[in-house]
Short mmCIF file of C-alpha atoms in Angstrom, two decimals:
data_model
loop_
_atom_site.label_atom_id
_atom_site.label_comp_id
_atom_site.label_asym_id
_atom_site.label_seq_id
_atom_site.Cartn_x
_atom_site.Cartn_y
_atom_site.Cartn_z
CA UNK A 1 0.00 0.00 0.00
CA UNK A 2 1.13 3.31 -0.94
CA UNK A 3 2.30 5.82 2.26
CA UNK A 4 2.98 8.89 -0.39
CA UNK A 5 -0.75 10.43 0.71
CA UNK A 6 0.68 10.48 4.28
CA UNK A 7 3.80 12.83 4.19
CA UNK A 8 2.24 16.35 2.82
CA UNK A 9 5.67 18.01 3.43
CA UNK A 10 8.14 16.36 0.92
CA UNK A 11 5.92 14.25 -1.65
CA UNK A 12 7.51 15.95 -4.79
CA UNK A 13 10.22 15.26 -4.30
CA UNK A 14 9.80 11.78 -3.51
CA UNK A 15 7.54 11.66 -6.68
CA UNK A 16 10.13 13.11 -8.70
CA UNK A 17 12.75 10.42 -7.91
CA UNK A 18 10.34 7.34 -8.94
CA UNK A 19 9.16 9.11 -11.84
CA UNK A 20 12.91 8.26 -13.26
CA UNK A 21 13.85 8.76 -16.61
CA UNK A 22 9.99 9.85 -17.27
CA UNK A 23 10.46 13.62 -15.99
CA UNK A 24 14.14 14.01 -17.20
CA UNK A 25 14.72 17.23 -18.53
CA UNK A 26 12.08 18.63 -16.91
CA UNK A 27 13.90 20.81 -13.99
CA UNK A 28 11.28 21.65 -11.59
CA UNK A 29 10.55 18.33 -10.28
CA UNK A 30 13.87 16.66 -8.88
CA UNK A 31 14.22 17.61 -5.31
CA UNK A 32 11.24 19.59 -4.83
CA UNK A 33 9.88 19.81 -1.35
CA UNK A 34 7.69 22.21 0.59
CA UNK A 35 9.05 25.26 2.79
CA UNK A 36 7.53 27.32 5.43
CA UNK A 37 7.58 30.37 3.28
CA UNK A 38 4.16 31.41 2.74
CA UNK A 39 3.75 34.12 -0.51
CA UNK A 40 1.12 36.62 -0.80
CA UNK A 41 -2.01 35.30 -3.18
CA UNK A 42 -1.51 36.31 -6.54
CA UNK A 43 -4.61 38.35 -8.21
CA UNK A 44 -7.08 36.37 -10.04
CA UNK A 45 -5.57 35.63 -13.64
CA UNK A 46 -6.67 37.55 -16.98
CA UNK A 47 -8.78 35.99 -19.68
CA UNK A 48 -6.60 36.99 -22.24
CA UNK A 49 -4.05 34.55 -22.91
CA UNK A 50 -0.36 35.59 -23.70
CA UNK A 51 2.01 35.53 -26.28
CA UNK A 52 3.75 32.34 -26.43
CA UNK A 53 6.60 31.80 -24.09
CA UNK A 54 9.33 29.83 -25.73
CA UNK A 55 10.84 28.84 -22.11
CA UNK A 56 8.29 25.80 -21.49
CA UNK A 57 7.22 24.25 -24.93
CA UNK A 58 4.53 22.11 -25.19
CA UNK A 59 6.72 18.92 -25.21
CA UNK A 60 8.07 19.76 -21.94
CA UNK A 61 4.99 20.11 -20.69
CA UNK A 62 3.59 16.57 -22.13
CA UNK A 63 6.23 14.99 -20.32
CA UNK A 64 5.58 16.57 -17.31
CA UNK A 65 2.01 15.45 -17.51
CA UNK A 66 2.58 12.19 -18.32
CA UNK A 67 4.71 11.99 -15.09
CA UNK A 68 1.60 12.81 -13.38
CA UNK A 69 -0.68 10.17 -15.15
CA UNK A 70 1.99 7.80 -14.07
CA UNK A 71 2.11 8.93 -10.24
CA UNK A 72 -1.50 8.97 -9.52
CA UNK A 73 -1.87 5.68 -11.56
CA UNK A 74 0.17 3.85 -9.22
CA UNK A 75 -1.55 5.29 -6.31
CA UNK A 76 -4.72 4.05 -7.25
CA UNK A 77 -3.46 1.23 -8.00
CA UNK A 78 -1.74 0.08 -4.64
CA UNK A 79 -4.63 1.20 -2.82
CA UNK A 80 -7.12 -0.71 -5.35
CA UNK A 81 -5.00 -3.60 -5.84
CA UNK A 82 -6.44 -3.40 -9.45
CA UNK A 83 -4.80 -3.39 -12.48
CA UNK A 84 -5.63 -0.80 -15.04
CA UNK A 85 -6.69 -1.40 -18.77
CA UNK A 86 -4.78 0.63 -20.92
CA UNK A 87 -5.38 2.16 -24.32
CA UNK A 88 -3.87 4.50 -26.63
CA UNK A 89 -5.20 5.78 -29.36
CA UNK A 90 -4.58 8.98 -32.41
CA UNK A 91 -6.27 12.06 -32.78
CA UNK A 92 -7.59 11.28 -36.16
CA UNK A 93 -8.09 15.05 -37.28
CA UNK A 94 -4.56 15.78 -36.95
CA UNK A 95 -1.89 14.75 -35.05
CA UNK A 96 -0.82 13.45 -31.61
CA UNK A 97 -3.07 11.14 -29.63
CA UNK A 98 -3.57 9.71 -25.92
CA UNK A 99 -3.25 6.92 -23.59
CA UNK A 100 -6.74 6.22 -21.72
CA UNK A 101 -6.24 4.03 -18.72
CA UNK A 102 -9.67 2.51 -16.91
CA UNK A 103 -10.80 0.69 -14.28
CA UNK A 104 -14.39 -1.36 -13.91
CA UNK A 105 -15.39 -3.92 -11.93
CA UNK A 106 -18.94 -4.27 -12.89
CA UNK A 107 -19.70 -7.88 -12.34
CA UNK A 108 -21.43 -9.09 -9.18
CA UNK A 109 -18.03 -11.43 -8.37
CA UNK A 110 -16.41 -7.79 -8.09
CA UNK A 111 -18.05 -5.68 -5.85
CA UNK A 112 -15.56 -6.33 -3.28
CA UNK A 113 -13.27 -4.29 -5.20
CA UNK A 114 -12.86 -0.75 -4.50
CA UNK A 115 -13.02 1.35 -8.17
CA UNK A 116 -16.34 0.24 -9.94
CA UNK A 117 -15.50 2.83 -12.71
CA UNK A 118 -12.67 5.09 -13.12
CA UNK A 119 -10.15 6.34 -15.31
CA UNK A 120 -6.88 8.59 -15.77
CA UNK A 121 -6.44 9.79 -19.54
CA UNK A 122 -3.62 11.67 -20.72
CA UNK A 123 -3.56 13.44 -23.88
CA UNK A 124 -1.80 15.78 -26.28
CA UNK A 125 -3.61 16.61 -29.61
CA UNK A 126 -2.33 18.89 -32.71
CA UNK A 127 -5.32 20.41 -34.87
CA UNK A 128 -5.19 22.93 -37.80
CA UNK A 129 -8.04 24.72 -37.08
CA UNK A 130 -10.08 25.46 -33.71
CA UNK A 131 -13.70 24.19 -33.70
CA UNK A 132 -16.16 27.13 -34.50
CA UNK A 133 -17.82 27.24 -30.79
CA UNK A 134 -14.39 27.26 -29.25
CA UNK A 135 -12.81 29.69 -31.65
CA UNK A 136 -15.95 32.37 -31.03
CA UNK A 137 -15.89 31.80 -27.35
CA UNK A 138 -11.93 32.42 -27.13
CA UNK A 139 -12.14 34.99 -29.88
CA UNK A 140 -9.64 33.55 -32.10
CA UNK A 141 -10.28 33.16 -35.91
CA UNK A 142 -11.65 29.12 -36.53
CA UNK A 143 -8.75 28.35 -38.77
CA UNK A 144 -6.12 28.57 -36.23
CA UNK A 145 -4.12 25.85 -35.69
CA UNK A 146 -4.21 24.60 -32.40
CA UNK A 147 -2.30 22.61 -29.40
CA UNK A 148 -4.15 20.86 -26.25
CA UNK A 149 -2.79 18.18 -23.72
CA UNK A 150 -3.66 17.37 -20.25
CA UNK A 151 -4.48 14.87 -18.23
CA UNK A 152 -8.18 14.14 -16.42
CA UNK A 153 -9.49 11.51 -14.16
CA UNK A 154 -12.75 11.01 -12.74
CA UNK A 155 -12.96 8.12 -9.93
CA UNK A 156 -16.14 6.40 -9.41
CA UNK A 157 -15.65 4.04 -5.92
CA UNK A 158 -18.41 1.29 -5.21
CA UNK A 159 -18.95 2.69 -1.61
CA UNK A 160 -20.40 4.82 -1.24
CA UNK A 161 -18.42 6.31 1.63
CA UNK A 162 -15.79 7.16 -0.53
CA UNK A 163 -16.66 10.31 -2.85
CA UNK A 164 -16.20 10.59 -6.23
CA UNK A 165 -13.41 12.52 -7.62
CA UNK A 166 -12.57 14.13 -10.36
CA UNK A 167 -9.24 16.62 -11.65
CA UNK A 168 -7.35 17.61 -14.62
CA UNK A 169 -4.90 19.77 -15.53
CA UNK A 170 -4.97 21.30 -19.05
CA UNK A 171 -2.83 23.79 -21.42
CA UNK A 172 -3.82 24.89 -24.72
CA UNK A 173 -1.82 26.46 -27.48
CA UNK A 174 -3.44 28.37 -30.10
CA UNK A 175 -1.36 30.48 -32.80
CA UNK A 176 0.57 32.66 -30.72
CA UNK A 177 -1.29 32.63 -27.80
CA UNK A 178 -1.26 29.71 -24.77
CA UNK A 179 -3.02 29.34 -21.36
CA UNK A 180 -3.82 26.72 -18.51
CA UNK A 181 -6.63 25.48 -16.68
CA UNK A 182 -7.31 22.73 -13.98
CA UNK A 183 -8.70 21.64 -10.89
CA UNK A 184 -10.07 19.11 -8.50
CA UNK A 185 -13.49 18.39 -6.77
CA UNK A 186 -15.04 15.80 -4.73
CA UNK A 187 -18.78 14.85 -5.06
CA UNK A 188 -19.60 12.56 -1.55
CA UNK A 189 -22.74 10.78 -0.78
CA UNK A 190 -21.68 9.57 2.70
CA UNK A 191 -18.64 11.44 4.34
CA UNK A 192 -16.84 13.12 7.08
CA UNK A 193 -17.18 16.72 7.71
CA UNK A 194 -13.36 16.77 8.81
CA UNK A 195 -12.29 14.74 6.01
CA UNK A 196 -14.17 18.16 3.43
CA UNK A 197 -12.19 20.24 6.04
CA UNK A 198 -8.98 18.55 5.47
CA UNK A 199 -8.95 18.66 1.40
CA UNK A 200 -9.40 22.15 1.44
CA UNK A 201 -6.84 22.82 3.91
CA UNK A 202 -4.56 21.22 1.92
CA UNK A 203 -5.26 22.86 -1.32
CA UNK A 204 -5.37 26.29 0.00
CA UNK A 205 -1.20 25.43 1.47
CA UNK A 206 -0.55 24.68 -1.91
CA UNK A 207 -2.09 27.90 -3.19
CA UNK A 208 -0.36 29.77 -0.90
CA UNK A 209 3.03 28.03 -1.56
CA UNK A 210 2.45 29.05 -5.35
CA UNK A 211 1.27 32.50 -5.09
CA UNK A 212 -2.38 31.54 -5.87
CA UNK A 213 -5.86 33.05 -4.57
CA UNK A 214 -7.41 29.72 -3.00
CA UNK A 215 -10.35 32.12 -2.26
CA UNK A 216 -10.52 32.84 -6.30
CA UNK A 217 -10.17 29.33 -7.16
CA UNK A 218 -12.41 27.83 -4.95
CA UNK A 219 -15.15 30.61 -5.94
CA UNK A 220 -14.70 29.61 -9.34
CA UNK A 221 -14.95 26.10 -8.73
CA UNK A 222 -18.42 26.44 -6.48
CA UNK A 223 -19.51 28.31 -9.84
CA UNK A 224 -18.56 25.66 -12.06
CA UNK A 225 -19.96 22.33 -10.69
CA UNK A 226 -23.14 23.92 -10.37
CA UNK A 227 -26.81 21.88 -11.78
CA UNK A 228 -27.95 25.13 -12.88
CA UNK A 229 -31.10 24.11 -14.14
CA UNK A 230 -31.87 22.28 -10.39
CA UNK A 231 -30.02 25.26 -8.60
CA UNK A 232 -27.42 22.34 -6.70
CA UNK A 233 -24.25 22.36 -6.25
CA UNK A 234 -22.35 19.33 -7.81
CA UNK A 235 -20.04 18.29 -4.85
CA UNK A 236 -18.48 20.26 -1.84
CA UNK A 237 -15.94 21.71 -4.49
CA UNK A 238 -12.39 22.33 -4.94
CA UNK A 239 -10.38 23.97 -6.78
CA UNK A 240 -11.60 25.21 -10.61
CA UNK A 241 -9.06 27.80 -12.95
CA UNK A 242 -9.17 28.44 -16.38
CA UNK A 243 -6.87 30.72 -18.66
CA UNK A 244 -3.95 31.06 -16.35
CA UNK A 245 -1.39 32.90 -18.54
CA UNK A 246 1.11 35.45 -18.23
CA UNK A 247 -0.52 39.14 -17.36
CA UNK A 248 -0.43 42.24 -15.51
CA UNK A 249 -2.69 40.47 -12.89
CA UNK A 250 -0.44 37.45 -12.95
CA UNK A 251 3.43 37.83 -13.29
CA UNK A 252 4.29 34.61 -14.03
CA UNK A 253 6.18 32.78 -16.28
CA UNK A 254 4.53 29.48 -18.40
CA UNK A 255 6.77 27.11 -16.61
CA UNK A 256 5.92 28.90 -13.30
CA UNK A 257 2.29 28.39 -13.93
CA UNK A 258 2.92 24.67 -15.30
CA UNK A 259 5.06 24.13 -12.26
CA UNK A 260 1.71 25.26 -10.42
CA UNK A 261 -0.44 22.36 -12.42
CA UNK A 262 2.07 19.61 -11.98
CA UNK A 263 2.22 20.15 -8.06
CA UNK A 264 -1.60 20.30 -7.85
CA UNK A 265 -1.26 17.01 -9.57
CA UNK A 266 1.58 14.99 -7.68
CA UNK A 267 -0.87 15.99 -5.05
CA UNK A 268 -3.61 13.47 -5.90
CA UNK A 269 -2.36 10.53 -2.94
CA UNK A 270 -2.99 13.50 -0.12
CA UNK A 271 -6.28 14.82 -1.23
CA UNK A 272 -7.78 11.81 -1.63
CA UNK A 273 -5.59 8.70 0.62
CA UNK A 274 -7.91 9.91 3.40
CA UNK A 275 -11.25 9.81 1.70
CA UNK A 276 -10.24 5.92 0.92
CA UNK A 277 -9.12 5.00 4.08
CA UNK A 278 -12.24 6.57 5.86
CA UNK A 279 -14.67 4.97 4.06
CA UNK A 280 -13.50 1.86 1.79
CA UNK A 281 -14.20 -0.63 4.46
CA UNK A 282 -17.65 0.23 5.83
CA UNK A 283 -20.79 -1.73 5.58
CA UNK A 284 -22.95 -0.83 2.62
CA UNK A 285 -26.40 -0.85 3.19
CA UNK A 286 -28.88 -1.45 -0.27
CA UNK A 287 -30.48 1.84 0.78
CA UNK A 288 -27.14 3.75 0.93
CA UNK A 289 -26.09 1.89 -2.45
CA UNK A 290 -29.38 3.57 -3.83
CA UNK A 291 -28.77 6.86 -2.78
CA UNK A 292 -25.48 6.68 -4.38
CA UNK A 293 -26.88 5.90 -7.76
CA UNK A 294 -29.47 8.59 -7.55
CA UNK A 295 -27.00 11.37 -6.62
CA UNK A 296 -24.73 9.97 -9.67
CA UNK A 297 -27.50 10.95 -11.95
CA UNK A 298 -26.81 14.62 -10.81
CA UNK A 299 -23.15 13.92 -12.40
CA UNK A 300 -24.34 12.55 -15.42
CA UNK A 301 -26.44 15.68 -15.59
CA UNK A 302 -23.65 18.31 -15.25
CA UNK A 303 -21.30 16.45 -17.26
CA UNK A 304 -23.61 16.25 -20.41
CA UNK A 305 -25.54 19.59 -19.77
CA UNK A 306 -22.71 22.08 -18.11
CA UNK A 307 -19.52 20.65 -18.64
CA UNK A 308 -16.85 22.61 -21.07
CA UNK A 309 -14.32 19.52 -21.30
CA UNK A 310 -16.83 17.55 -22.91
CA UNK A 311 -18.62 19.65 -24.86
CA UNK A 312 -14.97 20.99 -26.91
CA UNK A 313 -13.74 17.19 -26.83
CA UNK A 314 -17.25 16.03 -28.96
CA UNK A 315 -17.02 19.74 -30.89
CA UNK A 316 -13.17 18.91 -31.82
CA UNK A 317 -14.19 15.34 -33.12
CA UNK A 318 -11.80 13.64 -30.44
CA UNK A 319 -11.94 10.34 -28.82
CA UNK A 320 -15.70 9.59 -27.83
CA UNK A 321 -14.85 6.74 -25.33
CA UNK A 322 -12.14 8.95 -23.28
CA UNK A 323 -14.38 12.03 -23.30
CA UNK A 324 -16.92 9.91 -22.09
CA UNK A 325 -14.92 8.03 -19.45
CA UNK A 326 -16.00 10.47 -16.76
CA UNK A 327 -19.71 8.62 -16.90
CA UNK A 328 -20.25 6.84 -13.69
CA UNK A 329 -21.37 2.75 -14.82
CA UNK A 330 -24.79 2.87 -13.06
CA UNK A 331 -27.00 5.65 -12.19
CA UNK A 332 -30.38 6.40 -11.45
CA UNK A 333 -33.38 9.20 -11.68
CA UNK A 334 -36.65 8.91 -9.32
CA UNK A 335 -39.62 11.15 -9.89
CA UNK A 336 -39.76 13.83 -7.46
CA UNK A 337 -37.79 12.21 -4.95
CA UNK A 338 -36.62 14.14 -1.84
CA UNK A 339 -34.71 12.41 1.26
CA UNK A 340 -36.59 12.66 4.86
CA UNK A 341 -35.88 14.97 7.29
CA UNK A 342 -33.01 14.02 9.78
CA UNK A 343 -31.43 11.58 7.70
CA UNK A 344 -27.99 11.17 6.36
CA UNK A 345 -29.16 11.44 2.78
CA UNK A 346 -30.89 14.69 3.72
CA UNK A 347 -27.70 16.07 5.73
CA UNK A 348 -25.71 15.56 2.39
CA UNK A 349 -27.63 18.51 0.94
CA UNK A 350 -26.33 21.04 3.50
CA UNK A 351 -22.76 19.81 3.17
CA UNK A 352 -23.06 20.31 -0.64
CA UNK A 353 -23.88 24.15 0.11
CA UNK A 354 -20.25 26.39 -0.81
CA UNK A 355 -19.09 26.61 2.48
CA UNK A 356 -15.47 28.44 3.85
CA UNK A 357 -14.30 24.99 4.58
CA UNK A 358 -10.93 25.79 4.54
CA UNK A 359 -11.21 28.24 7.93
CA UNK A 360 -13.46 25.41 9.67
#
């Protein structure tokens, strides 16, 4: 079992060293740890994305997000003790390609097993031209030529006393101009108030360790993973950025900001080790397993409805089964349904409200 989750003060580096040959070349990693020194937030970032900055090209950056697909693979994977699937594929409209790696345990000889769906998907594309709706919204002209790679995972557990997760970390490159986006959320059914507490603690440290506004994040992110047309939040939130590029408002360098991405992350094992351990080995009841369905059909909601990721990954013609990978294997919708007073189920509906967990 992995004990990375458990030592919040030197993890990077640690990470860097078993990442190898994977990260080579890629300076920021090796012998990383945390300090005590605590800078100011930074401003909240610009929309307008810069100029290109030669200093971090995109193929630096692929590697460095492929080290991360690797780290938080083996993670789940030593605390699973399952065995991804793993599948590459090409970007047919152009060039570059991914490598999709899932998890399901679906039968009824598997529901011992702790990921019922899941899946961690890197991927760098090359495109000559932007898809209309993306090209309006970012107000470049559709015949651009264009550069995307990240990396995104969504976690579906079979308990559910272990929340779902779901994070990615994302740059785009688009003529001359570039920006990044990213962030992580969890979406409980059953949980911990102290264990919310804690994952928000953490990510506001590593906020303030890069110069970031965890306030502006967070905000962001409560704005996001929000069921607009049912006025509900998603999950108890995160973090959520988008467009992080050099500007006035945020004096940073691309490999300062990708440094930023990659921590954020290498992180993964902290944020959510303690969800798993909470809840992995508690009794399921058939009633709890049935509110867990029903609140997935809130996900599939947002994700099909709300969600940007997957609407420019069907616009841009990519892979349907890795933009897709984020759907949970079972859900359900009732008619009108509303939990009873005093119960857990009912409780989950006040955690779900934005909160200032972080100061809790």
């Amino acid at each position: 079992m992995s004990e990375t989750w458990k030592q919040p003060l030197s993890y990077l580096g640690v990470a860097a060293l078993s990442a190898g040959a994977a990260v080579a070349g890629y300076r920021y990693l090796t012998g990383y740890r945390y300090t005590t020194v605590v800078p100011p937030p930074a401003a909240a970032a610009a929309v307008v994305p810069a100029v290109v900055d030669e200093s971090t090209n995109a193929d630096e950056i692929e590697l460095a997000f492929k080290a991360v697909q690797n780290h938080i693979c083996q993670f789940l994977e030593d605390e699973s003790g399952q065995r991804y699937k793993e599948d590459t594929w090409s970007y047919d409209k152009g060039s570059g390609g991914g490598i999709s790696r899932v998890w399901e345990a679906l039968s009824d000889d598997e529901r011992h097993l702790l990921l019922e769906k899941g899946g961690v998907n890197f991927s760098g594309i090359h495109g000559a031209a932007m898809p209309d709706s993306a090209a309006t919204q970012f107000k470049i002209p559709p015949n651009t030529a264009f550069r995307a790679t990240g990396v995104s995972l969504v976690i579906h557990p079979r308990t559910p006393h272990v929340p779902t997760i779901h994070a990615n970390i994302r740059y785009f490159e688009c003529g001359p101009r570039w920006w990044f986006g990213g962030g992580v959320d969890v979406t409980p059914y059953y949980v911990n108030r102290e264990r919310v507490v804690e994952f928000h603690k953490l990510l506001r440290a590593l906020c303030e360790e890069w110069g970031y506004s965890y306030e502006a994040f967070k905000k962001q992110c409560d704005a996001y993973f929000l069921n607009t047309h049912r006025k509900e939040a998603r999950g108890v939130g995160g973090l959520f950025f988008d467009h992080l590029t050099t500007s006035d408002a945020l004096p940073k360098s691309k490999k300062e900001i990708c440094d930023f991405l990659v921590a954020l992350g290498m992180l993964f094992p902290q944020l959510y080790g303690p969800f798993i351990h909470e809840g992995k080995d508690k009794e399921v009841t058939p009633e709890q397993r049935e509110f867990q369905l029903y609140r997935r059909s809130r996900y599939v909601e947002f994700n099909l409805l709300h969600d940007r990721g997957t609407k420019f990954g069907l616009q841009s013609e990519g892979r349907v089964e890795s933009i897709l990978m984020s759907m949970p294997p079972l859900a359900r919708w009732k008619y009108n349904w509303h939990p009873e007073e005093g119960t857990p189920e009912a409780e989950l509906y006040d955690i779900i409200t934005p909160k200032d967990w972080a100061s809790m």
